[in-house]
Short mmCIF file of C-alpha atoms and ligand atoms in Angstrom, two decimals:
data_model
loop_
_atom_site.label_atom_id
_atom_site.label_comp_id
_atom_site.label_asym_id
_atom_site.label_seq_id
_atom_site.Cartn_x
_atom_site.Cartn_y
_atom_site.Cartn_z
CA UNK A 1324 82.74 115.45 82.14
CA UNK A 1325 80.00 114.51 85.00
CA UNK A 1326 80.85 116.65 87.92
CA UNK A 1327 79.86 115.80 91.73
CA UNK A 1328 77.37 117.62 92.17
CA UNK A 1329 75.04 120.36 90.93
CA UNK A 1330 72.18 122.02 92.40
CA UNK A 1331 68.65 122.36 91.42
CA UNK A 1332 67.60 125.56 90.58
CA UNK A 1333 64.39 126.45 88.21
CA UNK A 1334 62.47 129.30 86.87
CA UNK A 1335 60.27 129.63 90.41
CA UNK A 1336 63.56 130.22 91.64
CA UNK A 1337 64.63 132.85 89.88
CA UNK A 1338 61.71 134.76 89.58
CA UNK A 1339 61.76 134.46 93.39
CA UNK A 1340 64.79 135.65 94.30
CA UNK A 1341 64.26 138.24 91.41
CA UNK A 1342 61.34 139.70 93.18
CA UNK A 1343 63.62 140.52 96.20
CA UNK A 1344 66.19 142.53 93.77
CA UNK A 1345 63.41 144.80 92.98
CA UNK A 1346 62.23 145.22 96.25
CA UNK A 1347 63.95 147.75 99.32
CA UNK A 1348 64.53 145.09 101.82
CA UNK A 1349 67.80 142.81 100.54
CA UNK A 1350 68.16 141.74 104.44
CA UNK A 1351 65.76 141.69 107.40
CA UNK A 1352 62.44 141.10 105.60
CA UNK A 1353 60.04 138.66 105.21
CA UNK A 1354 61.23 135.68 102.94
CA UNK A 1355 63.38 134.89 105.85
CA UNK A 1356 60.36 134.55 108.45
CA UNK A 1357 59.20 132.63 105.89
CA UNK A 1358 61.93 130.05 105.06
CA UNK A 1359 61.95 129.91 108.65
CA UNK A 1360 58.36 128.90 109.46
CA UNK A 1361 58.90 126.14 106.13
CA UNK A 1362 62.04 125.16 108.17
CA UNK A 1363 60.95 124.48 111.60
CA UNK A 1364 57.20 122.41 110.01
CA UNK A 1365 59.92 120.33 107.83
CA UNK A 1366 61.98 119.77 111.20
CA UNK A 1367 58.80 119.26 113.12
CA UNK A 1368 59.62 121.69 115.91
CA UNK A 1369 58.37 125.09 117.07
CA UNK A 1370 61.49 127.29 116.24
CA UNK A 1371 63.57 127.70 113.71
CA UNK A 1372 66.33 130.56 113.17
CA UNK A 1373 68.02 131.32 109.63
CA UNK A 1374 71.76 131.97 109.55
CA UNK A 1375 74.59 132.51 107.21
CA UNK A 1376 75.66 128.93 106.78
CA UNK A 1377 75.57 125.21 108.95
CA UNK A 1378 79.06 125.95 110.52
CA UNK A 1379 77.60 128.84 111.59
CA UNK A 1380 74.50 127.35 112.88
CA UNK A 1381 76.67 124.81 114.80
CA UNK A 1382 78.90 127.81 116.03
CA UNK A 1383 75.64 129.46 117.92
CA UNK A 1384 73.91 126.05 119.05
CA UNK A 1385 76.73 125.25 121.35
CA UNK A 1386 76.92 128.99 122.84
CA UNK A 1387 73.16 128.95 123.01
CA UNK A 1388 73.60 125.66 125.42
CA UNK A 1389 76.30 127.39 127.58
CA UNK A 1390 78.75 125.29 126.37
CA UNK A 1391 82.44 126.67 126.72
CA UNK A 1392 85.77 126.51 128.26
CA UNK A 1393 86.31 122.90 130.19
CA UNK A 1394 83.71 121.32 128.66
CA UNK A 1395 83.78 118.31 126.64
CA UNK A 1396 81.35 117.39 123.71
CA UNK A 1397 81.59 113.69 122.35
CA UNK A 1398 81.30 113.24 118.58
CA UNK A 1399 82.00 111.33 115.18
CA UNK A 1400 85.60 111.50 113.73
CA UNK A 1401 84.26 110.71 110.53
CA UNK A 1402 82.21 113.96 109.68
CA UNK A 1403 82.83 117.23 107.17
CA UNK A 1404 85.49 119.01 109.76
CA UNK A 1405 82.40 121.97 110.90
CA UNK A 1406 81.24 119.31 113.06
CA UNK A 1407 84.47 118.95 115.14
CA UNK A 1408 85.41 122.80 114.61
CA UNK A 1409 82.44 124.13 116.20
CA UNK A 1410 83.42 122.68 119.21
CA UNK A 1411 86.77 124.27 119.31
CA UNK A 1412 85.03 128.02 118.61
CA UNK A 1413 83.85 127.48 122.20
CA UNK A 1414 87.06 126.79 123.75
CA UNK A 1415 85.04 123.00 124.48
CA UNK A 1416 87.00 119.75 123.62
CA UNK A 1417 86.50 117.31 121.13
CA UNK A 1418 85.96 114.07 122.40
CA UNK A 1419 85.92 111.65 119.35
CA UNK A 1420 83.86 108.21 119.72
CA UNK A 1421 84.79 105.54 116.84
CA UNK A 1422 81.72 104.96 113.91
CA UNK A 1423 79.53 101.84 113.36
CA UNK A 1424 81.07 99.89 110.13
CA UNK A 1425 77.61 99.26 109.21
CA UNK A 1426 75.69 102.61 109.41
CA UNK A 1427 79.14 104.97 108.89
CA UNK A 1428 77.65 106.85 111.97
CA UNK A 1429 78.78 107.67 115.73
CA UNK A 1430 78.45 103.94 117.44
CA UNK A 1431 75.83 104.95 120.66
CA UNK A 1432 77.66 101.57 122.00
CA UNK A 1433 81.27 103.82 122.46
CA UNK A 1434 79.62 107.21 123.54
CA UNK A 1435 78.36 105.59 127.02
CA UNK A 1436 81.99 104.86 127.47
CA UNK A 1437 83.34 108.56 126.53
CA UNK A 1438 81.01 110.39 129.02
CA UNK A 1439 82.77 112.27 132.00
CA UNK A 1440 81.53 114.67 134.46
CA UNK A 1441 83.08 116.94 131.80
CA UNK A 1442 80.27 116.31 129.39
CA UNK A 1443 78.08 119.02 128.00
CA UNK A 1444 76.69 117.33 125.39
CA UNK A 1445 76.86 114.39 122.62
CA UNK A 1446 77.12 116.02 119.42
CA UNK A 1447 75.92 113.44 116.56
CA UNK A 1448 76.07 113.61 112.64
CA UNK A 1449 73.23 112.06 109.58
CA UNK A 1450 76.07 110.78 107.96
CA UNK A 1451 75.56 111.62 104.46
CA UNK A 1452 71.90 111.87 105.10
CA UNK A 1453 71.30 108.56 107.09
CA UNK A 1454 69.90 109.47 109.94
CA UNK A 1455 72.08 107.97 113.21
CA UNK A 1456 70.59 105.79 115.79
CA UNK A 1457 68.32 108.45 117.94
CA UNK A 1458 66.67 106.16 120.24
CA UNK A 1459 69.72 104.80 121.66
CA UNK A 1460 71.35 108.93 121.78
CA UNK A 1461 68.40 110.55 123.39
CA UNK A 1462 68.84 107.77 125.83
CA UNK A 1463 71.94 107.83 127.00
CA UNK A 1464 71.54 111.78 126.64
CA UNK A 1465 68.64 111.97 129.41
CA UNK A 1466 70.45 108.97 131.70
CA UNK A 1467 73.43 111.27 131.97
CA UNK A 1468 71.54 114.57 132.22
CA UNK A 1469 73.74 115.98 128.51
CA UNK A 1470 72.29 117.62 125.79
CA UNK A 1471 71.83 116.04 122.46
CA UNK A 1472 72.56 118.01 119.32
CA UNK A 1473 71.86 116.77 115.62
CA UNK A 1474 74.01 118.06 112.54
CA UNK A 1475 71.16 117.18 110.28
CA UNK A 1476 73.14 119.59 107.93
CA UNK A 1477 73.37 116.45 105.41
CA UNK A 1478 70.00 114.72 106.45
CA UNK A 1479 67.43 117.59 105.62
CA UNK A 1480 63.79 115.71 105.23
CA UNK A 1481 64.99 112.38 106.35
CA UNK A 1482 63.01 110.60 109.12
CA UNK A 1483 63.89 108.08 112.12
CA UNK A 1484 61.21 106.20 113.03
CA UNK A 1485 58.69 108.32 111.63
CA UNK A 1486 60.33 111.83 113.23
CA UNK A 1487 62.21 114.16 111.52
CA UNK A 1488 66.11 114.29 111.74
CA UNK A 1489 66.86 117.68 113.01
CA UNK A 1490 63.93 118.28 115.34
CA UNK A 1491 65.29 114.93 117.55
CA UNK A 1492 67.72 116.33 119.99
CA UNK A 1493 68.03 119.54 122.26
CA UNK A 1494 68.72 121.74 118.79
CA UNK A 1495 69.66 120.95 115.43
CA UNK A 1496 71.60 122.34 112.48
CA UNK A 1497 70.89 122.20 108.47
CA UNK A 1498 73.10 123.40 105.53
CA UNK A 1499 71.98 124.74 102.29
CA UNK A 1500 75.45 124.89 100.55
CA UNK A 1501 75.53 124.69 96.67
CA UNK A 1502 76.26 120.63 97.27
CA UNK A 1503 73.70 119.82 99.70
CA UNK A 1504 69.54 119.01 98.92
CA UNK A 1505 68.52 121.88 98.71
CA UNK A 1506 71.26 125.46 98.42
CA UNK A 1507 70.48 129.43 99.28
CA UNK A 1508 74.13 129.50 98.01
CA UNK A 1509 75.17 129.58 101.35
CA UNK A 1510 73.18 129.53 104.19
CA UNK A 1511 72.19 127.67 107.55
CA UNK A 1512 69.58 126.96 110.07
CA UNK A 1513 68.91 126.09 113.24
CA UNK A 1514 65.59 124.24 114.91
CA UNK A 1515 64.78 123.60 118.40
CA UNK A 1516 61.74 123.19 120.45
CA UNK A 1517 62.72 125.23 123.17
CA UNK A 1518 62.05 129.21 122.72
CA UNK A 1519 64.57 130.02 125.12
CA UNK A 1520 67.54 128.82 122.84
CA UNK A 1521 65.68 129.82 119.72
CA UNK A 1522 65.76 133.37 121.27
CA UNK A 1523 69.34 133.33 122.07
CA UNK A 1524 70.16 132.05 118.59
CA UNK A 1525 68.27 134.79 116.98
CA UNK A 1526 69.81 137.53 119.27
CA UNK A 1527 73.63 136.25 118.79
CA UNK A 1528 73.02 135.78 114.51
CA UNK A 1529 72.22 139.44 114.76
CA UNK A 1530 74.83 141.13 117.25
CA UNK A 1531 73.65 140.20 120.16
CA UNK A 1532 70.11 142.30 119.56
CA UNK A 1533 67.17 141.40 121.49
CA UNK A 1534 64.17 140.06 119.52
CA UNK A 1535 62.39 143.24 118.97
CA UNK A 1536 65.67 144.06 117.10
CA UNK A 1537 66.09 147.39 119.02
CA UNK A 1538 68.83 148.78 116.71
CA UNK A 1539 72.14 149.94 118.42
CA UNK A 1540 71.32 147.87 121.74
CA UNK A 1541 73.34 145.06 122.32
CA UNK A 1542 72.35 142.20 125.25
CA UNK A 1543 75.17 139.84 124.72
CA UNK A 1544 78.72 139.34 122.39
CA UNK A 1545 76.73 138.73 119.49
CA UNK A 1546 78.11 137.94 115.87
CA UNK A 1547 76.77 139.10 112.02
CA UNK A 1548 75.53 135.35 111.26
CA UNK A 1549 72.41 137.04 109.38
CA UNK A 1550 70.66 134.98 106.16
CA UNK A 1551 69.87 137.55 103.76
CA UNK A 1552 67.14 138.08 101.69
CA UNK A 1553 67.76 136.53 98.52
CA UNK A 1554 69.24 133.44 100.26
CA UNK A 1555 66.22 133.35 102.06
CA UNK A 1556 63.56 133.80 98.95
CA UNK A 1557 65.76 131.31 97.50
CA UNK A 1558 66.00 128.59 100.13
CA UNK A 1559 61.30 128.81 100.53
CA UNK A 1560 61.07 127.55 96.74
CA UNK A 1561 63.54 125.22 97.39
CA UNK A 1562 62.09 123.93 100.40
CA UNK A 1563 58.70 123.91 98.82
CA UNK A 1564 60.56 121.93 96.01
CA UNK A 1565 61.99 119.39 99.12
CA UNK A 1566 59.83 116.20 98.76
CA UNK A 1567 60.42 116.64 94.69
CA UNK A 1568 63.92 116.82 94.85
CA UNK A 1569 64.27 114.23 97.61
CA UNK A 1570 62.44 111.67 95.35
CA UNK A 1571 64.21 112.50 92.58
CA UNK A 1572 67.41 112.03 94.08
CA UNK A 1573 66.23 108.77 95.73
CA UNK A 1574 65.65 107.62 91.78
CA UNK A 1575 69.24 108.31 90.93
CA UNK A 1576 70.80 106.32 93.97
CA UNK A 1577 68.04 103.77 92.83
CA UNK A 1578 69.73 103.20 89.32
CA UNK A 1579 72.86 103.30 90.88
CA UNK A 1580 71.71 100.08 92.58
CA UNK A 1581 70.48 98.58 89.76
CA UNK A 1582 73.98 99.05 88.14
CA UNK A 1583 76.26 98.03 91.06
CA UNK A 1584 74.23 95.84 92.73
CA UNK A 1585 76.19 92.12 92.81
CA UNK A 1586 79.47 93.76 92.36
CA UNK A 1587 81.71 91.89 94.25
CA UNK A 1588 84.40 93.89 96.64
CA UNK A 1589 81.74 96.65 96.85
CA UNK A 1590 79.30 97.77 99.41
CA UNK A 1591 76.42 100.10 98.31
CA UNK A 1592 75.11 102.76 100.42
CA UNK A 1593 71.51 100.71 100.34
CA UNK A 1594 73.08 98.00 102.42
CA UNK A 1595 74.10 100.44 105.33
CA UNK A 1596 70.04 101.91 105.53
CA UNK A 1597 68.77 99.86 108.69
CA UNK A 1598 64.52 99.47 109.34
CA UNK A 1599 62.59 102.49 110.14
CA UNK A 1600 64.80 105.01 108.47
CA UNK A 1601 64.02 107.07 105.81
CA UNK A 1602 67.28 108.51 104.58
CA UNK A 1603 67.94 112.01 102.57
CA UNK A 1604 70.11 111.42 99.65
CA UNK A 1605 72.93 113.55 99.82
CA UNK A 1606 75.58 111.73 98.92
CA UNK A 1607 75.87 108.28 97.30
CA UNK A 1608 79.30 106.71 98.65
CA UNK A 1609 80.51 103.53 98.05
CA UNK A 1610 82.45 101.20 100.08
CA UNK A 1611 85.33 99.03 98.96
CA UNK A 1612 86.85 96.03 100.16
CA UNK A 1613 89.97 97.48 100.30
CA UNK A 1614 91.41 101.33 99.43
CA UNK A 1615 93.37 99.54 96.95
CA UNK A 1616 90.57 98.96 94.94
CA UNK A 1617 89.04 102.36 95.95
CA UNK A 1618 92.27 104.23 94.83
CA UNK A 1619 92.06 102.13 91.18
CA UNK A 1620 88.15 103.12 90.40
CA UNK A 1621 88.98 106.84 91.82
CA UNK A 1622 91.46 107.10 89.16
CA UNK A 1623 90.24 106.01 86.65
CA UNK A 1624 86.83 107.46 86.71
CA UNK A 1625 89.09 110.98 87.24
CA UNK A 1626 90.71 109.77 83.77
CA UNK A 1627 87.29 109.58 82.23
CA UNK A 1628 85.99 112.98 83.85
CA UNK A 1629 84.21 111.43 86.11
CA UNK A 1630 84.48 113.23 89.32
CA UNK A 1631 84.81 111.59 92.47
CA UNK A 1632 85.50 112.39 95.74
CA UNK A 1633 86.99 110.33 98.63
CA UNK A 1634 84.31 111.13 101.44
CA UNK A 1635 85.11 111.69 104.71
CA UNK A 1636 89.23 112.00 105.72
CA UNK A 1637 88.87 110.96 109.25
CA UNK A 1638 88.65 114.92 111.39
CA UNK A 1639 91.17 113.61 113.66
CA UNK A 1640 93.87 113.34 111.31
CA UNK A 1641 94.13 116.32 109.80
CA UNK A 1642 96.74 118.16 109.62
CA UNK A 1643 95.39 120.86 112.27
CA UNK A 1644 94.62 117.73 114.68
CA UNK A 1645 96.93 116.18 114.32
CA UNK A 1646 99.18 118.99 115.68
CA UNK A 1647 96.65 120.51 117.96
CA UNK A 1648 96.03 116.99 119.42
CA UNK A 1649 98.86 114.73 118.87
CA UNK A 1650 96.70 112.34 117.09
CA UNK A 1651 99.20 110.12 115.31
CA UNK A 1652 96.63 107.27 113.30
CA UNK A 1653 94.95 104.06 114.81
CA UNK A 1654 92.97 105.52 117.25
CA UNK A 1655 89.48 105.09 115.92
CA UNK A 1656 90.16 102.46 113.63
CA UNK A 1657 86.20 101.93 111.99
CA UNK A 1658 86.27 105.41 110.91
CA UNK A 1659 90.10 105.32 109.69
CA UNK A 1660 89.30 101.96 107.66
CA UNK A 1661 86.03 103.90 106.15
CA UNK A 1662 88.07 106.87 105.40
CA UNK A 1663 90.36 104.61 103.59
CA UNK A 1664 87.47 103.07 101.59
CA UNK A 1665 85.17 104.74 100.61
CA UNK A 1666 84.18 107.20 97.27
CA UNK A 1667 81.37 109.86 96.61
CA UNK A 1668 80.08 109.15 93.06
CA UNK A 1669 78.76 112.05 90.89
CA UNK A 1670 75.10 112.68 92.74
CA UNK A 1671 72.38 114.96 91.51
CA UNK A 1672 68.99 115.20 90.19
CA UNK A 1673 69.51 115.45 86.89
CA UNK A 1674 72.06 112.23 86.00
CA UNK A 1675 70.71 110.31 83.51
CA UNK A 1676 70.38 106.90 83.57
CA UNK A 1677 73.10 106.52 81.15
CA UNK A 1678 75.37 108.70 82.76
CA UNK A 1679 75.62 106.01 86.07
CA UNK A 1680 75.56 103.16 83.42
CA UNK A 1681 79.01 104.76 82.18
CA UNK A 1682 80.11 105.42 85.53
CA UNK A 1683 79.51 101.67 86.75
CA UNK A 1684 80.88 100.11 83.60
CA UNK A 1685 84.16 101.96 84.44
CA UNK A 1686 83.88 100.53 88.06
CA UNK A 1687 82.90 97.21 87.00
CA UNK A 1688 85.92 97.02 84.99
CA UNK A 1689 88.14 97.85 87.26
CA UNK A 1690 87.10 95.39 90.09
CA UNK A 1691 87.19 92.61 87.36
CA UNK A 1692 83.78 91.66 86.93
CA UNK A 1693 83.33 92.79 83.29
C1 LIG B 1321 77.93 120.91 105.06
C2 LIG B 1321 78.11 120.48 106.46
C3 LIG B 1321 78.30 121.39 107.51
C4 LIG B 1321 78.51 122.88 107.34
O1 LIG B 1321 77.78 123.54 106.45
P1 LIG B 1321 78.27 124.91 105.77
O2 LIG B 1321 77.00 125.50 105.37
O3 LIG B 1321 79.17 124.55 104.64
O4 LIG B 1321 78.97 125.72 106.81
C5 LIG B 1321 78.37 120.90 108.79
N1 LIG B 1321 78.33 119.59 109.05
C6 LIG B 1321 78.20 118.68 108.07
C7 LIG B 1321 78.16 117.24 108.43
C8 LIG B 1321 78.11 119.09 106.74
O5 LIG B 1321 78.01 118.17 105.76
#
């Protein structure tokens, strides 16, 4: 049995989180001004606020921007469903934009093309850690006066062109889920330059308080979004741990190359990286040439439990969007073929080499090449 995914959690860990359990302050201390100061010098920006978990962190970054009823937001159909959902907690609309077949993320090329007097703001995704084309989105961003926000919640660490992903846009929004890079169990953040939005942010996370958490006074509708304590003690060894765990999960998508590479109907994550990016591993999907061939490996690597998962079902065609928006298939066709074929392998630090040798003889011997 190899499972999906695991997380990474050692004795430093433990003892950290420990020393929180024997201390008075489970919520509101310091470990979270902590992770938070580690947060916003790995996102290269001046703020960053901890919440309860990236939907969350999503959820406030659009009411921190204003953005509400009658607004539109453009982003990727082919995304975990938080990124389209967040949107809708705002009364906003979803205004999907098809994906690049070659980088999996929102095409800039179709989001000039989307953009109404409506638009609030273009809302774009790392796609499994592959950080999208931010050049071309801050662009089109400041020619149309919208604001630019990054769901970095799968791309913590990685870089475009030498900057950060998360610190590239208006705000931005990581994850620390058991599945992603690094996990407080559940947990989110949010980083922005501007102190004005971090502010807001903070206030709405904690009830609508102001910052010098006065304790029954309450500026604005605010929500409980809080991170505790031991997600936070948690989450600063982990992030201390980042550039460790990145590289060793760079080494397991390595061997996977080594094993897969020259495998004919298959395309490897490593051929969708394009120059000047530095991704974060968070997933490693493959493509097939056809979901034929995608449906064969997936079961039989199930058979051998091998666990597998096919990563992403296109947002706009599930079952809530489809009724809430009478999507009926075929309208963004690059993300509906990539939906159709692709496959999350088993990804974590600690597969052995073996391990993905076993896992790509079973796919080699499906496709017909051994
Ligand atoms: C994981 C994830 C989220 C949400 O994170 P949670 O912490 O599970 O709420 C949002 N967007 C993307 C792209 C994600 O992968």
């Amino acid at each position: 049995m190899i499972p999906l995914s695991r997380p990474d959690i050692t004795e430093k860990e433990i003892r950290r989180v420990n020393e929180v359990l024997r201390s008075p302050y489970l919520s509101g201390g310091t470990a979270l001004k902590e992770f938070e100061a580690k947060a916003a010098r790995v996102a290269g920006t001046k703020y960053a606020v901890g919440v309860s978990s990236g939907t969350a962190a999503l959820h406030l970054i659009l009411l921190a921007l204003g953005i509400g009823e009658g607004d539109e937001v453009i982003t990727t159909p082919f995304s975990f469903v938080a990124s389209a959902n967040c949107i809708l907690y705002v009364g906003a609309k979803p205004v999907f934009s098809d994906i690049d077949p070659q980088t999996l993320n929102l095409d800039p090329k179709g989001v000039q093309g989307k953009i109404t007097p409506r638009t609030k703001a273009i809302l774009v995704v790392h796609v499994f850690g592959f950080p999208a084309d931010m050049d071309e989105f801050r662009r089109i961003a400041a020619e149309n006066g919208v604001f630019l926000i990054e769901d970095a919640c799968e791309a913590i660490g990685a870089q475009w062109r030498g900057q950060p992903a998360g610190g590239l846009g208006t705000m931005g929004a990581f994850a620390f889920y058991p599945n992603k890079q690094i996990t407080t169990g559940e947990g989110g953040m949010v980083v922005t330059n501007e102190e004005e939005y971090a502010e807001i942010v903070q206030s709405l996370s904690n009830q609508g308080r102001k910052p010098d958490n006065s304790w029954l006074t309450h500026e604005r509708l605010g929500y409980n979004y809080r991170l505790d304590e031991l997600s936070a003690a948690l989450g600063c060894v982990q992030l201390d741990r980042l550039p460790e765990i990145l590289a060793a999960r760079e080494q397991v998508a390595t061997w996977y190359q080594e094993e897969l590479r020259g495998v004919p109907e298959l395309n490897l994550p490593q051929h969708r990286l394009v120059p000047g990016v530095k991704p974060s591993w968070f997933l490693y999907v493959l493509r097939f040439s056809s979901r034929e061939f995608r449906d064969r490996v997936a079961a039989a690597l199930t058979e051998k439990g091998i666990e597998n998962k096919p990563y992403f079902p296109a947002i706009h065609l599930q079952p809530f969007y489809r009724r809430a928006f009478n999507y009926q298939g075929g309208e963004f066709p690059e993300t509906e073929r990539a939906a159709d074929t692709c496959l999350a392998l088993p990804f974590y630090n600690k597969l052995r080499r073996e391990q993905i040798r076993a896992v790509g003889n079973i796919i080699k011997k499906v496709v017909g090449s051994k």
